[in-house]
XYZ file of C-alpha atoms in Angstrom:
200
model
C 15.069 3.732 28.436
C 11.677 4.554 26.901
C 11.897 8.174 28.059
C 15.347 8.496 26.497
C 14.079 7.122 23.184
C 11.113 9.523 23.237
C 13.418 12.468 23.891
C 15.828 11.362 21.163
C 12.989 11.304 18.592
C 13.145 15.102 18.488
C 16.926 15.100 18.037
C 16.695 12.748 15.064
C 13.535 14.285 13.586
C 11.583 11.024 13.678
C 8.256 9.945 15.161
C 9.350 6.443 16.137
C 12.630 5.390 17.713
C 13.403 1.886 18.962
C 16.251 0.516 21.010
C 18.201 -2.530 19.883
C 16.535 -4.557 22.641
C 13.085 -3.850 21.160
C 14.265 -4.439 17.582
C 15.520 -7.895 18.570
C 12.012 -8.870 19.764
C 10.406 -8.130 16.392
C 9.738 -10.535 13.544
C 12.267 -10.769 10.728
C 9.856 -9.040 8.339
C 9.283 -6.186 10.794
C 13.032 -5.848 11.378
C 13.545 -5.512 7.628
C 11.360 -2.385 7.664
C 13.401 -0.681 10.377
C 16.380 1.562 9.683
C 19.468 1.513 11.878
C 20.156 5.239 12.275
C 22.941 5.451 14.855
C 24.906 3.549 17.474
C 24.946 5.117 20.912
C 25.234 4.852 24.654
C 22.658 6.575 26.852
C 23.314 8.617 29.964
C 23.841 6.363 32.953
C 24.736 3.285 30.877
C 27.858 1.916 29.191
C 25.864 -0.441 26.955
C 26.573 0.276 23.281
C 23.464 -0.244 21.198
C 21.992 0.481 17.811
C 18.892 2.643 17.537
C 16.285 2.252 14.818
C 13.395 4.108 13.255
C 10.424 3.085 11.134
C 10.177 5.536 8.248
C 6.577 6.665 7.800
C 4.928 9.950 6.811
C 1.220 10.417 7.335
C 1.041 13.738 5.469
C -0.455 13.351 2.027
C -1.761 9.809 2.621
C -5.502 9.426 2.028
C -6.374 7.023 4.817
C -10.087 7.282 4.037
C -9.378 5.844 0.612
C -8.767 2.553 2.409
C -11.582 2.947 4.920
C -12.998 -0.220 6.444
C -15.961 -0.823 8.667
C -15.305 -1.459 12.368
C -16.358 -5.063 11.841
C -13.929 -5.506 8.944
C -11.113 -3.881 10.925
C -11.770 -6.252 13.847
C -11.795 -9.228 11.500
C -8.579 -8.085 9.819
C -6.833 -7.632 13.181
C -7.503 -11.263 14.072
C -5.665 -12.405 10.951
C -2.609 -10.161 11.035
C 0.660 -11.869 10.223
C 4.176 -10.514 9.717
C 3.179 -10.037 6.077
C 1.108 -6.997 7.157
C 4.239 -4.859 6.708
C 4.086 -5.564 2.969
C 0.326 -5.743 2.376
C -1.400 -3.156 4.581
C -2.378 -0.245 2.338
C -1.951 2.361 5.068
C 1.536 1.152 5.969
C 2.665 1.005 2.341
C 1.050 4.397 1.663
C 3.066 5.996 4.457
C 6.312 4.573 3.051
C 6.091 5.683 -0.578
C 8.924 8.169 0.008
C 11.400 5.444 1.036
C 13.279 4.362 -2.079
C 16.145 1.952 -2.646
C 18.523 4.737 -3.686
C 17.749 6.628 -0.472
C 18.235 3.526 1.677
C 21.494 2.684 -0.108
C 22.977 6.187 0.262
C 21.933 6.427 3.907
C 23.433 3.009 4.706
C 26.726 3.916 3.009
C 26.806 7.207 4.891
C 25.922 5.687 8.265
C 28.451 2.870 7.847
C 31.201 5.351 6.882
C 30.276 7.551 9.873
C 30.489 4.597 12.268
C 33.767 3.441 10.672
C 35.281 6.918 11.106
C 35.438 7.833 7.396
C 33.601 11.100 7.881
C 34.300 12.737 4.465
C 32.646 9.712 2.800
C 29.864 9.761 5.415
C 29.096 13.432 4.776
C 28.964 12.850 1.015
C 26.467 9.992 1.264
C 24.355 11.462 4.067
C 23.983 14.769 2.221
C 22.997 12.801 -0.870
C 20.475 10.736 1.127
C 18.951 13.915 2.539
C 18.597 15.420 -0.951
C 16.991 12.222 -2.248
C 14.488 12.359 0.617
C 13.607 16.006 -0.132
C 12.943 15.084 -3.765
C 10.980 11.936 -2.869
C 8.721 13.745 -0.397
C 8.007 16.493 -2.923
C 7.412 14.001 -5.765
C 4.987 11.967 -3.634
C 3.048 15.097 -2.595
C 3.494 14.575 1.131
C 3.434 18.280 1.953
C 1.478 19.740 -0.964
C -1.773 19.927 1.044
C -0.059 21.817 3.843
C 1.107 24.690 1.658
C -1.404 27.448 1.021
C -1.704 29.148 -2.350
C 0.783 31.863 -1.383
C 3.613 29.471 -0.604
C 5.950 28.168 -3.246
C 7.968 24.992 -3.032
C 11.235 26.681 -4.020
C 14.329 25.189 -2.437
C 16.821 27.244 -4.432
C 17.068 30.299 -2.171
C 18.891 30.745 1.086
C 15.875 32.260 2.797
C 14.225 30.974 5.960
C 11.237 29.516 4.094
C 13.503 27.384 1.896
C 15.444 26.246 4.947
C 12.228 25.349 6.808
C 10.892 23.364 3.833
C 14.161 21.460 3.534
C 14.102 20.658 7.252
C 10.495 19.442 7.033
C 10.944 17.328 3.935
C 14.496 16.101 4.423
C 15.733 13.117 6.397
C 16.077 13.821 10.111
C 18.595 11.049 10.889
C 20.866 12.129 8.003
C 20.724 15.735 9.190
C 21.415 14.681 12.800
C 24.535 12.686 11.904
C 25.761 15.525 9.674
C 25.198 18.024 12.507
C 27.115 15.830 14.939
C 30.089 15.531 12.581
C 29.994 19.296 11.982
C 30.053 19.863 15.763
C 33.327 17.906 15.792
C 34.774 20.041 12.977
C 33.987 17.341 10.380
C 37.007 15.437 11.643
C 36.638 12.056 13.283
C 38.237 12.131 16.745
C 41.187 9.811 17.283
C 39.309 8.277 20.221
C 36.306 7.365 18.021
C 35.082 3.804 18.591
C 32.075 3.751 16.261
C 29.476 5.079 18.695
C 28.716 8.226 20.627
C 26.991 9.102 23.888
C 23.449 10.389 23.559
C 23.951 13.173 26.045
C 20.495 14.693 26.548
C 17.761 12.703 28.244
């Protein structure tokens, strides 16, 4: 299962992907930080399960701003509690791009996708993706990676604009949109609220 989750990370454009079985082992606070991105079956299994990601971007986060000595880090690690998800400066720094309006639009889109209301799903998932592009740009997550000759113009249809949108947008939103497009944007009559994750 772990190898399938690792492979699926690339499909969804995320760094971390967890199965429902792993999510169920986590604390309530940790679970609240995860995002249910799809419901699937994996090759070789008929078990229907949710898959989750933890939204975090390391680009643009000044980890050295919060630097601690090795001794302090060791001491801190002995006192970690579930509250670390809300108080750790590195974790909160990597989640500045995740806003309530993004989470709300993604959830509406994902729920509509799973329920088979694909026109509504496409509307909300496209909106969620646009919100993410704006949030990442506003928070400066990729500013350091652009040299002086690159502009952050998303208006054109050129390859650079497309690449910037892909890098700054929301991978799970784009993946669900791509899947619906592959089905002609029409929910199949046989749809049961999940899909097989075909590649390993």
